[in-house]
Amino acid sequence: MFIGHFAVGLASKKFAPRTNLAILIVAPLFLDMLWPVFLLLGWEQVRIDPGNTRFTPLALVYYPWSHSLLMSLVWATGFALIYHRIARYWRGTLAIWIGVVSHWILDWITHRPDLPLYPGGTRCGLGLWNSIAGTLAVELLLFAAGIWLYVGTTRARDRIGRYAFLAYIALLLVAYLGDRFSSPPSSAGEIAWSGIIAEVILIPWAWWFDHHRALRAGNSAAVHS
Ligand SMILES: [Zn+2]
């Protein structure tokens, strides 16, 4: 899953409006941010295997440190505690914890049974990726719902708040569909580096336009609790 994770970040702005969107997006992307680093370190493995599922050419051979359920709870708790120490904002803390764990749940729905419950444990996955139409339908619907909630919570204060946001959504859609309909990557290193480069662009970009958007009236209760 790709833009489905972004959808969770966009949606959680409604619940935790005081937290910058970049942080709310890092949370549901967090396991996929660890993964390329762990691949480069040789701690986890991926193999290029066109047809592995109909949606992805990747065989996710071994990735218990970034993608087991147990480790997702550990990462979620660590991230949420650090945020809480700094920000002291319970809604943001909770949104981060749920966001990190939501990654595992959404991956569990999409992946074939390759997600371990704990390192070395039983692997599970419902395999939505075996259906291209099903994957696109679920992910695009989630993404639309995320945008709808985000736009219902914030409004543009200026041109950056409007157009940098719209360009961001357009880029995510192009990247998502382009990735699906282009040829498979040539190596694990290419997968890892393209993931890292995407994060370096997409996270600060979200911070930037979110900063140029104001909360709509009616969010004040969520801001102060
Ligand atoms: Zn993942």
Tab-separated table of N, CA, C and O in Angstrom, residues 7-130:
chain	number	residue	atom	x	y	z
A	7	ALA	N	-3.241	8.674	3.166
A	7	ALA	CA	-4.643	8.968	3.510
A	7	ALA	C	-4.824	9.016	5.026
A	7	ALA	O	-5.519	9.891	5.551
A	8	VAL	N	-4.181	8.080	5.730
A	8	VAL	CA	-4.300	8.055	7.192
A	8	VAL	C	-3.731	9.342	7.791
A	8	VAL	O	-4.324	9.945	8.688
A	9	GLY	N	-2.584	9.781	7.264
A	9	GLY	CA	-1.980	11.013	7.762
A	9	GLY	C	-2.877	12.219	7.531
A	9	GLY	O	-3.090	13.032	8.434
A	10	LEU	N	-3.427	12.332	6.317
A	10	LEU	CA	-4.314	13.462	5.997
A	10	LEU	C	-5.556	13.435	6.890
A	10	LEU	O	-5.985	14.463	7.421
A	11	ALA	N	-6.116	12.234	7.080
A	11	ALA	CA	-7.343	12.112	7.879
A	11	ALA	C	-7.088	12.474	9.337
A	11	ALA	O	-7.949	13.070	10.001
A	12	SER	N	-5.903	12.149	9.860
A	12	SER	CA	-5.683	12.356	11.294
A	12	SER	C	-5.527	13.833	11.652
A	12	SER	O	-5.585	14.198	12.820
A	13	LYS	N	-5.381	14.698	10.636
A	13	LYS	CA	-5.344	16.135	10.914
A	13	LYS	C	-6.646	16.583	11.596
A	13	LYS	O	-6.644	17.493	12.430
A	14	LYS	N	-7.752	15.947	11.254
A	14	LYS	CA	-9.024	16.312	11.869
A	14	LYS	C	-9.015	15.989	13.360
A	14	LYS	O	-9.528	16.754	14.168
A	15	PHE	N	-8.399	14.874	13.715
A	15	PHE	CA	-8.367	14.451	15.112
A	15	PHE	C	-7.321	15.243	15.901
A	15	PHE	O	-7.528	15.568	17.069
A	16	ALA	N	-6.183	15.545	15.262
A	16	ALA	CA	-5.085	16.236	15.956
A	16	ALA	C	-4.672	17.469	15.154
A	16	ALA	O	-3.585	17.513	14.587
A	17	PRO	N	-5.532	18.490	15.098
A	17	PRO	CA	-5.274	19.623	14.197
A	17	PRO	C	-4.037	20.442	14.548
A	17	PRO	O	-3.509	21.147	13.701
A	18	ARG	N	-3.577	20.345	15.803
A	18	ARG	CA	-2.424	21.168	16.184
A	18	ARG	C	-1.104	20.551	15.729
A	18	ARG	O	-0.071	21.224	15.715
A	19	THR	N	-1.128	19.284	15.377
A	19	THR	CA	0.100	18.617	14.932
A	19	THR	C	0.296	18.904	13.445
A	19	THR	O	-0.651	18.805	12.668
A	20	ASN	N	1.542	19.262	13.071
A	20	ASN	CA	1.786	19.528	11.656
A	20	ASN	C	1.556	18.262	10.831
A	20	ASN	O	1.890	17.153	11.267
A	21	LEU	N	0.997	18.452	9.642
A	21	LEU	CA	0.671	17.322	8.772
A	21	LEU	C	1.897	16.448	8.478
A	21	LEU	O	1.765	15.227	8.331
A	22	ALA	N	3.084	17.052	8.398
A	22	ALA	CA	4.275	16.256	8.080
A	22	ALA	C	4.471	15.157	9.124
A	22	ALA	O	4.767	14.007	8.786
A	23	ILE	N	4.273	15.493	10.404
A	23	ILE	CA	4.434	14.500	11.471
A	23	ILE	C	3.315	13.459	11.388
A	23	ILE	O	3.545	12.267	11.560
A	24	LEU	N	2.117	13.937	11.074
A	24	LEU	CA	0.975	13.014	10.959
A	24	LEU	C	1.140	12.073	9.765
A	24	LEU	O	0.532	11.002	9.727
A	25	ILE	N	1.932	12.467	8.771
A	25	ILE	CA	2.193	11.589	7.626
A	25	ILE	C	3.387	10.671	7.903
A	25	ILE	O	3.392	9.511	7.487
A	26	VAL	N	4.389	11.189	8.628
A	26	VAL	CA	5.531	10.335	8.976
A	26	VAL	C	5.046	9.109	9.761
A	26	VAL	O	5.528	7.996	9.544
A	27	ALA	N	4.063	9.296	10.659
A	27	ALA	CA	3.607	8.172	11.504
A	27	ALA	C	3.117	6.987	10.654
A	27	ALA	O	3.664	5.888	10.767
A	28	PRO	N	2.130	7.172	9.777
A	28	PRO	CA	1.693	6.008	8.995
A	28	PRO	C	2.705	5.531	7.952
A	28	PRO	O	2.581	4.435	7.426
A	29	LEU	N	3.715	6.358	7.643
A	29	LEU	CA	4.762	5.921	6.702
A	29	LEU	C	5.954	5.310	7.419
A	29	LEU	O	6.886	4.821	6.782
A	30	PHE	N	5.925	5.351	8.743
A	30	PHE	CA	7.165	5.104	9.495
A	30	PHE	C	7.810	3.750	9.173
A	30	PHE	O	9.023	3.666	8.971
A	31	LEU	N	7.011	2.687	9.100
A	31	LEU	CA	7.593	1.359	8.822
A	31	LEU	C	8.246	1.343	7.447
A	31	LEU	O	9.292	0.721	7.256
A	32	ASP	N	7.645	2.041	6.489
A	32	ASP	CA	8.227	2.105	5.145
A	32	ASP	C	9.395	3.080	5.075
A	32	ASP	O	10.110	3.128	4.068
A	33	MET	N	9.593	3.900	6.110
A	33	MET	CA	10.780	4.753	6.157
A	33	MET	C	11.949	3.982	6.755
A	33	MET	O	13.105	4.210	6.396
A	34	LEU	N	11.655	3.067	7.679
A	34	LEU	CA	12.717	2.232	8.242
A	34	LEU	C	13.201	1.206	7.213
A	34	LEU	O	14.388	0.911	7.121
A	35	TRP	N	12.249	0.695	6.440
A	35	TRP	CA	12.527	-0.434	5.542
A	35	TRP	C	13.695	-0.205	4.572
A	35	TRP	O	14.624	-1.029	4.513
A	36	PRO	N	13.722	0.933	3.815
A	36	PRO	CA	14.866	1.110	2.900
A	36	PRO	C	16.200	1.182	3.638
A	36	PRO	O	17.214	0.697	3.133
A	37	VAL	N	16.191	1.770	4.818
A	37	VAL	CA	17.433	1.863	5.588
A	37	VAL	C	17.881	0.454	5.999
A	37	VAL	O	19.055	0.091	5.869
A	38	PHE	N	16.933	-0.347	6.461
A	38	PHE	CA	17.268	-1.712	6.891
A	38	PHE	C	17.693	-2.578	5.696
A	38	PHE	O	18.528	-3.463	5.836
A	39	LEU	N	17.114	-2.275	4.507
A	39	LEU	CA	17.544	-2.995	3.299
A	39	LEU	C	19.003	-2.674	2.987
A	39	LEU	O	19.812	-3.564	2.717
A	40	LEU	N	19.339	-1.381	3.045
A	40	LEU	CA	20.709	-0.965	2.725
A	40	LEU	C	21.708	-1.510	3.738
A	40	LEU	O	22.849	-1.823	3.402
A	41	LEU	N	21.251	-1.633	4.999
A	41	LEU	CA	22.132	-2.181	6.028
A	41	LEU	C	22.256	-3.705	5.916
A	41	LEU	O	23.084	-4.309	6.592
A	42	GLY	N	21.392	-4.313	5.093
A	42	GLY	CA	21.423	-5.766	4.940
A	42	GLY	C	20.667	-6.496	6.038
A	42	GLY	O	20.769	-7.713	6.162
A	43	TRP	N	19.889	-5.767	6.842
A	43	TRP	CA	19.138	-6.411	7.932
A	43	TRP	C	17.858	-7.042	7.407
A	43	TRP	O	17.264	-7.891	8.065
A	44	GLU	N	17.364	-6.542	6.256
A	44	GLU	CA	16.132	-7.069	5.693
A	44	GLU	C	16.371	-7.319	4.201
A	44	GLU	O	17.319	-6.779	3.624
A	45	GLN	N	15.493	-8.148	3.599
A	45	GLN	CA	15.715	-8.528	2.206
A	45	GLN	C	14.449	-8.419	1.373
A	45	GLN	O	13.360	-8.706	1.863
A	46	VAL	N	14.673	-8.015	0.111
A	46	VAL	CA	13.581	-7.970	-0.869
A	46	VAL	C	14.133	-8.558	-2.163
A	46	VAL	O	15.341	-8.477	-2.430
A	47	ARG	N	13.261	-9.192	-2.937
A	47	ARG	CA	13.684	-9.752	-4.214
A	47	ARG	C	12.725	-9.250	-5.281
A	47	ARG	O	11.525	-9.107	-5.024
A	48	ILE	N	13.266	-8.941	-6.475
A	48	ILE	CA	12.391	-8.505	-7.567
A	48	ILE	C	11.853	-9.749	-8.261
A	48	ILE	O	12.625	-10.607	-8.686
A	49	ASP	N	10.549	-9.850	-8.286
A	49	ASP	CA	9.893	-11.088	-8.709
A	49	ASP	C	8.571	-10.726	-9.406
A	49	ASP	O	7.507	-10.815	-8.798
A	50	PRO	N	8.664	-10.278	-10.691
A	50	PRO	CA	7.433	-9.858	-11.387
A	50	PRO	C	6.354	-10.943	-11.298
A	50	PRO	O	6.645	-12.118	-11.507
A	51	GLY	N	5.136	-10.536	-10.932
A	51	GLY	CA	4.045	-11.500	-10.800
A	51	GLY	C	3.899	-12.059	-9.388
A	51	GLY	O	3.046	-12.906	-9.137
A	52	ASN	N	4.725	-11.577	-8.463
A	52	ASN	CA	4.640	-12.063	-7.073
A	52	ASN	C	3.219	-11.927	-6.537
A	52	ASN	O	2.647	-12.857	-5.979
A	53	THR	N	2.668	-10.719	-6.686
A	53	THR	CA	1.207	-10.552	-6.689
A	53	THR	C	0.936	-9.744	-7.944
A	53	THR	O	1.879	-9.214	-8.543
A	54	ARG	N	-0.315	-9.614	-8.307
A	54	ARG	CA	-0.599	-8.910	-9.552
A	54	ARG	C	-0.252	-7.429	-9.438
A	54	ARG	O	0.063	-6.782	-10.432
A	55	PHE	N	-0.280	-6.891	-8.199
A	55	PHE	CA	-0.059	-5.452	-8.073
A	55	PHE	C	1.410	-5.082	-7.941
A	55	PHE	O	1.807	-4.010	-8.346
A	56	THR	N	2.220	-5.935	-7.324
A	56	THR	CA	3.616	-5.542	-7.095
A	56	THR	C	4.584	-6.615	-7.580
A	56	THR	O	4.302	-7.808	-7.470
A	57	PRO	N	5.741	-6.172	-8.124
A	57	PRO	CA	6.756	-7.134	-8.546
A	57	PRO	C	7.740	-7.478	-7.425
A	57	PRO	O	8.786	-8.054	-7.689
A	58	LEU	N	7.418	-7.109	-6.181
A	58	LEU	CA	8.370	-7.323	-5.090
A	58	LEU	C	8.005	-8.557	-4.265
A	58	LEU	O	6.867	-8.718	-3.842
A	59	ALA	N	9.011	-9.405	-4.040
A	59	ALA	CA	8.854	-10.492	-3.068
A	59	ALA	C	9.454	-9.976	-1.760
A	59	ALA	O	10.666	-9.738	-1.678
A	60	LEU	N	8.617	-9.785	-0.760
A	60	LEU	CA	9.070	-9.221	0.519
A	60	LEU	C	9.547	-10.388	1.380
A	60	LEU	O	8.831	-10.923	2.212
A	61	VAL	N	10.795	-10.752	1.129
A	61	VAL	CA	11.346	-12.012	1.638
A	61	VAL	C	11.494	-11.993	3.154
A	61	VAL	O	11.090	-12.924	3.850
A	62	TYR	N	12.060	-10.912	3.687
A	62	TYR	CA	12.421	-10.892	5.107
A	62	TYR	C	12.441	-9.436	5.572
A	62	TYR	O	13.274	-8.654	5.136
A	63	TYR	N	11.495	-9.068	6.428
A	63	TYR	CA	11.483	-7.688	6.938
A	63	TYR	C	10.812	-7.592	8.314
A	63	TYR	O	9.941	-6.760	8.528
A	64	PRO	N	11.291	-8.428	9.244
A	64	PRO	CA	10.645	-8.482	10.562
A	64	PRO	C	10.907	-7.252	11.419
A	64	PRO	O	10.098	-6.933	12.301
A	65	TRP	N	12.017	-6.549	11.192
A	65	TRP	CA	12.354	-5.416	12.085
A	65	TRP	C	11.545	-4.184	11.739
A	65	TRP	O	11.170	-3.412	12.617
A	66	SER	N	11.260	-3.992	10.454
A	66	SER	CA	10.396	-2.864	10.089
A	66	SER	C	8.927	-3.259	10.060
A	66	SER	O	8.061	-2.432	10.331
A	67	HIS	N	8.609	-4.521	9.742
A	67	HIS	CA	7.226	-4.839	9.378
A	67	HIS	C	6.563	-5.972	10.148
A	67	HIS	O	5.579	-6.522	9.668
A	68	SER	N	7.084	-6.346	11.335
A	68	SER	CA	6.291	-7.311	12.121
A	68	SER	C	5.305	-6.525	12.977
A	68	SER	O	5.530	-5.357	13.303
A	69	LEU	N	4.217	-7.178	13.359
A	69	LEU	CA	3.216	-6.513	14.199
A	69	LEU	C	3.838	-6.075	15.522
A	69	LEU	O	3.640	-4.944	15.976
A	70	LEU	N	4.625	-6.965	16.125
A	70	LEU	CA	5.249	-6.632	17.412
A	70	LEU	C	6.136	-5.394	17.291
A	70	LEU	O	6.038	-4.454	18.082
A	71	MET	N	6.986	-5.362	16.248
A	71	MET	CA	7.882	-4.215	16.092
A	71	MET	C	7.101	-2.949	15.745
A	71	MET	O	7.502	-1.850	16.129
A	72	SER	N	5.974	-3.081	15.040
A	72	SER	CA	5.181	-1.878	14.747
A	72	SER	C	4.652	-1.271	16.046
A	72	SER	O	4.592	-0.044	16.184
A	73	LEU	N	4.315	-2.132	17.027
A	73	LEU	CA	3.862	-1.608	18.324
A	73	LEU	C	5.018	-0.919	19.053
A	73	LEU	O	4.834	0.116	19.703
A	74	VAL	N	6.209	-1.511	18.925
A	74	VAL	CA	7.390	-0.908	19.567
A	74	VAL	C	7.692	0.457	18.940
A	74	VAL	O	7.870	1.460	19.644
A	75	TRP	N	7.724	0.516	17.609
A	75	TRP	CA	8.020	1.790	16.924
A	75	TRP	C	6.945	2.829	17.250
A	75	TRP	O	7.245	4.006	17.487
A	76	ALA	N	5.684	2.389	17.257
A	76	ALA	CA	4.571	3.316	17.526
A	76	ALA	C	4.712	3.919	18.921
A	76	ALA	O	4.550	5.139	19.110
A	77	THR	N	5.019	3.061	19.892
A	77	THR	CA	5.107	3.536	21.273
A	77	THR	C	6.303	4.469	21.440
A	77	THR	O	6.197	5.524	22.084
A	78	GLY	N	7.438	4.107	20.843
A	78	GLY	CA	8.630	4.945	20.943
A	78	GLY	C	8.398	6.323	20.327
A	78	GLY	O	8.698	7.364	20.931
A	79	PHE	N	7.837	6.330	19.131
A	79	PHE	CA	7.589	7.575	18.405
A	79	PHE	C	6.591	8.439	19.191
A	79	PHE	O	6.818	9.648	19.410
A	80	ALA	N	5.504	7.815	19.668
A	80	ALA	CA	4.477	8.567	20.394
A	80	ALA	C	5.034	9.152	21.695
A	80	ALA	O	4.728	10.301	22.049
A	81	LEU	N	5.871	8.391	22.401
A	81	LEU	CA	6.438	8.889	23.665
A	81	LEU	C	7.357	10.089	23.418
A	81	LEU	O	7.303	11.083	24.157
A	82	ILE	N	8.185	9.989	22.384
A	82	ILE	CA	9.105	11.106	22.078
A	82	ILE	C	8.278	12.350	21.719
A	82	ILE	O	8.535	13.453	22.220
A	83	TYR	N	7.258	12.148	20.886
A	83	TYR	CA	6.415	13.285	20.509
A	83	TYR	C	5.760	13.892	21.752
A	83	TYR	O	5.711	15.113	21.923
A	84	HIS	N	5.266	13.021	22.634
A	84	HIS	CA	4.554	13.523	23.810
A	84	HIS	C	5.473	14.338	24.724
A	84	HIS	O	5.077	15.364	25.273
A	85	ARG	N	6.702	13.879	24.876
A	85	ARG	CA	7.660	14.617	25.708
A	85	ARG	C	7.886	16.015	25.159
A	85	ARG	O	8.048	16.976	25.905
A	86	ILE	N	7.916	16.124	23.839
A	86	ILE	CA	8.213	17.423	23.217
A	86	ILE	C	6.961	18.290	23.145
A	86	ILE	O	6.988	19.467	23.519
A	87	ALA	N	5.845	17.709	22.674
A	87	ALA	CA	4.678	18.540	22.329
A	87	ALA	C	3.618	18.613	23.429
A	87	ALA	O	2.838	19.563	23.474
A	88	ARG	N	3.531	17.577	24.281
A	88	ARG	CA	2.506	17.535	25.343
A	88	ARG	C	1.108	17.773	24.772
A	88	ARG	O	0.368	18.622	25.264
A	89	TYR	N	0.807	17.054	23.734
A	89	TYR	CA	-0.492	17.215	23.073
A	89	TYR	C	-1.039	15.809	22.849
A	89	TYR	O	-0.567	15.070	21.988
A	90	TRP	N	-2.024	15.428	23.687
A	90	TRP	CA	-2.479	14.045	23.720
A	90	TRP	C	-3.061	13.577	22.400
A	90	TRP	O	-2.876	12.437	21.994
A	91	ARG	N	-3.799	14.454	21.745
A	91	ARG	CA	-4.398	14.033	20.473
A	91	ARG	C	-3.315	13.716	19.438
A	91	ARG	O	-3.436	12.756	18.680
A	92	GLY	N	-2.278	14.521	19.411
A	92	GLY	CA	-1.176	14.258	18.484
A	92	GLY	C	-0.469	12.952	18.838
A	92	GLY	O	-0.147	12.149	17.958
A	93	THR	N	-0.249	12.742	20.137
A	93	THR	CA	0.412	11.517	20.597
A	93	THR	C	-0.386	10.289	20.163
A	93	THR	O	0.162	9.326	19.612
A	94	LEU	N	-1.694	10.344	20.382
A	94	LEU	CA	-2.557	9.214	20.030
A	94	LEU	C	-2.601	9.012	18.511
A	94	LEU	O	-2.548	7.879	18.017
A	95	ALA	N	-2.689	10.116	17.769
A	95	ALA	CA	-2.739	10.015	16.299
A	95	ALA	C	-1.466	9.361	15.775
A	95	ALA	O	-1.510	8.573	14.817
A	96	ILE	N	-0.328	9.683	16.392
A	96	ILE	CA	0.941	9.088	15.957
A	96	ILE	C	0.952	7.590	16.255
A	96	ILE	O	1.306	6.771	15.404
A	97	TRP	N	0.532	7.212	17.453
A	97	TRP	CA	0.544	5.790	17.819
A	97	TRP	C	-0.351	5.000	16.860
A	97	TRP	O	0.059	3.986	16.296
A	98	ILE	N	-1.559	5.495	16.677
A	98	ILE	CA	-2.502	4.796	15.794
A	98	ILE	C	-1.975	4.804	14.353
A	98	ILE	O	-2.063	3.815	13.634
A	99	GLY	N	-1.390	5.932	13.939
A	99	GLY	CA	-0.866	6.042	12.573
A	99	GLY	C	0.194	4.989	12.289
A	99	GLY	O	0.137	4.309	11.261
A	100	VAL	N	1.150	4.819	13.209
A	100	VAL	CA	2.224	3.841	12.973
A	100	VAL	C	1.637	2.433	12.890
A	100	VAL	O	1.960	1.659	11.980
A	101	VAL	N	0.724	2.099	13.818
A	101	VAL	CA	0.151	0.747	13.823
A	101	VAL	C	-0.756	0.530	12.598
A	101	VAL	O	-0.837	-0.569	12.061
A	102	SER	N	-1.406	1.609	12.138
A	102	SER	CA	-2.294	1.486	10.974
A	102	SER	C	-1.533	0.997	9.746
A	102	SER	O	-2.095	0.350	8.871
A	103	HIS	N	-0.236	1.314	9.685
A	103	HIS	CA	0.568	0.849	8.549
A	103	HIS	C	0.543	-0.674	8.475
A	103	HIS	O	0.346	-1.258	7.416
A	104	TRP	N	0.737	-1.298	9.635
A	104	TRP	CA	0.769	-2.770	9.647
A	104	TRP	C	-0.597	-3.319	9.225
A	104	TRP	O	-0.682	-4.262	8.445
A	105	ILE	N	-1.654	-2.713	9.722
A	105	ILE	CA	-3.004	-3.217	9.418
A	105	ILE	C	-3.307	-3.079	7.916
A	105	ILE	O	-3.795	-4.008	7.280
A	106	LEU	N	-2.970	-1.916	7.341
A	106	LEU	CA	-3.231	-1.723	5.904
A	106	LEU	C	-2.341	-2.640	5.055
A	106	LEU	O	-2.787	-3.169	4.035
A	107	ASP	N	-1.083	-2.834	5.483
A	107	ASP	CA	-0.220	-3.769	4.761
A	107	ASP	C	-0.756	-5.196	4.891
A	107	ASP	O	-0.694	-5.982	3.942
A	108	TRP	N	-1.277	-5.525	6.062
A	108	TRP	CA	-1.841	-6.867	6.288
A	108	TRP	C	-3.005	-7.117	5.315
A	108	TRP	O	-3.154	-8.215	4.777
A	109	ILE	N	-3.792	-6.095	5.061
A	109	ILE	CA	-4.907	-6.259	4.118
A	109	ILE	C	-4.382	-6.463	2.696
A	109	ILE	O	-4.903	-7.275	1.943
A	110	THR	N	-3.296	-5.753	2.326
A	110	THR	CA	-2.861	-5.761	0.925
A	110	THR	C	-1.833	-6.854	0.595
A	110	THR	O	-1.906	-7.434	-0.480
A	111	HIS	N	-0.896	-7.115	1.504
A	111	HIS	CA	0.200	-8.027	1.147
A	111	HIS	C	-0.270	-9.485	1.099
A	111	HIS	O	-1.250	-9.847	1.741
A	112	ARG	N	0.475	-10.310	0.375
A	112	ARG	CA	0.293	-11.748	0.518
A	112	ARG	C	0.842	-12.139	1.897
A	112	ARG	O	1.463	-11.300	2.553
A	113	PRO	N	0.656	-13.389	2.356
A	113	PRO	CA	1.081	-13.693	3.737
A	113	PRO	C	2.608	-13.634	3.912
A	113	PRO	O	3.291	-14.650	3.916
A	114	ASP	N	3.125	-12.404	4.037
A	114	ASP	CA	4.562	-12.239	4.242
A	114	ASP	C	4.882	-11.364	5.453
A	114	ASP	O	6.044	-11.105	5.750
A	115	LEU	N	3.835	-10.904	6.170
A	115	LEU	CA	4.062	-10.005	7.322
A	115	LEU	C	4.097	-10.817	8.610
A	115	LEU	O	3.077	-11.368	9.026
A	116	PRO	N	5.263	-10.868	9.281
A	116	PRO	CA	5.335	-11.659	10.518
A	116	PRO	C	4.629	-10.978	11.685
A	116	PRO	O	4.604	-9.748	11.770
A	117	LEU	N	4.064	-11.798	12.582
A	117	LEU	CA	3.468	-11.233	13.798
A	117	LEU	C	4.576	-10.716	14.715
A	117	LEU	O	4.408	-9.714	15.392
A	118	TYR	N	5.691	-11.433	14.759
A	118	TYR	CA	6.883	-11.001	15.506
A	118	TYR	C	8.068	-11.615	14.767
A	118	TYR	O	7.876	-12.536	13.963
A	119	PRO	N	9.296	-11.115	14.992
A	119	PRO	CA	10.430	-11.660	14.231
A	119	PRO	C	10.511	-13.181	14.400
A	119	PRO	O	10.596	-13.682	15.511
A	120	GLY	N	10.431	-13.890	13.298
A	120	GLY	CA	10.463	-15.347	13.331
A	120	GLY	C	9.086	-15.982	13.473
A	120	GLY	O	8.954	-17.204	13.406
A	121	GLY	N	8.060	-15.172	13.670
A	121	GLY	CA	6.716	-15.698	13.928
A	121	GLY	C	5.905	-15.952	12.657
A	121	GLY	O	6.392	-15.763	11.539
A	122	THR	N	4.671	-16.376	12.868
A	122	THR	CA	3.742	-16.667	11.768
A	122	THR	C	3.596	-15.451	10.852
A	122	THR	O	3.519	-14.318	11.326
A	123	ARG	N	3.540	-15.709	9.552
A	123	ARG	CA	3.380	-14.612	8.588
A	123	ARG	C	1.940	-14.555	8.117
A	123	ARG	O	1.326	-15.590	7.871
A	124	CYS	N	1.429	-13.349	7.983
A	124	CYS	CA	0.044	-13.242	7.516
A	124	CYS	C	-0.113	-12.105	6.513
A	124	CYS	O	0.780	-11.266	6.340
A	125	GLY	N	-1.260	-12.072	5.875
A	125	GLY	CA	-1.563	-11.084	4.850
A	125	GLY	C	-2.768	-11.572	4.060
A	125	GLY	O	-2.855	-12.749	3.721
A	126	LEU	N	-3.701	-10.669	3.815
A	126	LEU	CA	-4.951	-11.078	3.159
A	126	LEU	C	-4.834	-11.076	1.629
A	126	LEU	O	-5.664	-11.638	0.942
A	127	GLY	N	-3.818	-10.388	1.085
A	127	GLY	CA	-3.550	-10.520	-0.349
A	127	GLY	C	-4.425	-9.703	-1.294
A	127	GLY	O	-4.688	-10.112	-2.417
A	128	LEU	N	-4.834	-8.522	-0.848
A	128	LEU	CA	-5.602	-7.654	-1.757
A	128	LEU	C	-4.819	-7.359	-3.040
A	128	LEU	O	-5.405	-7.123	-4.104
A	129	TRP	N	-3.482	-7.367	-2.947
A	129	TRP	CA	-2.629	-7.099	-4.112
A	129	TRP	C	-2.820	-8.119	-5.234
A	129	TRP	O	-2.325	-7.914	-6.343
A	130	ASN	N	-3.514	-9.233	-4.966
A	130	ASN	CA	-3.793	-10.174	-6.052
A	130	ASN	C	-4.828	-9.621	-7.018
A	130	ASN	O	-5.032	-10.174	-8.089
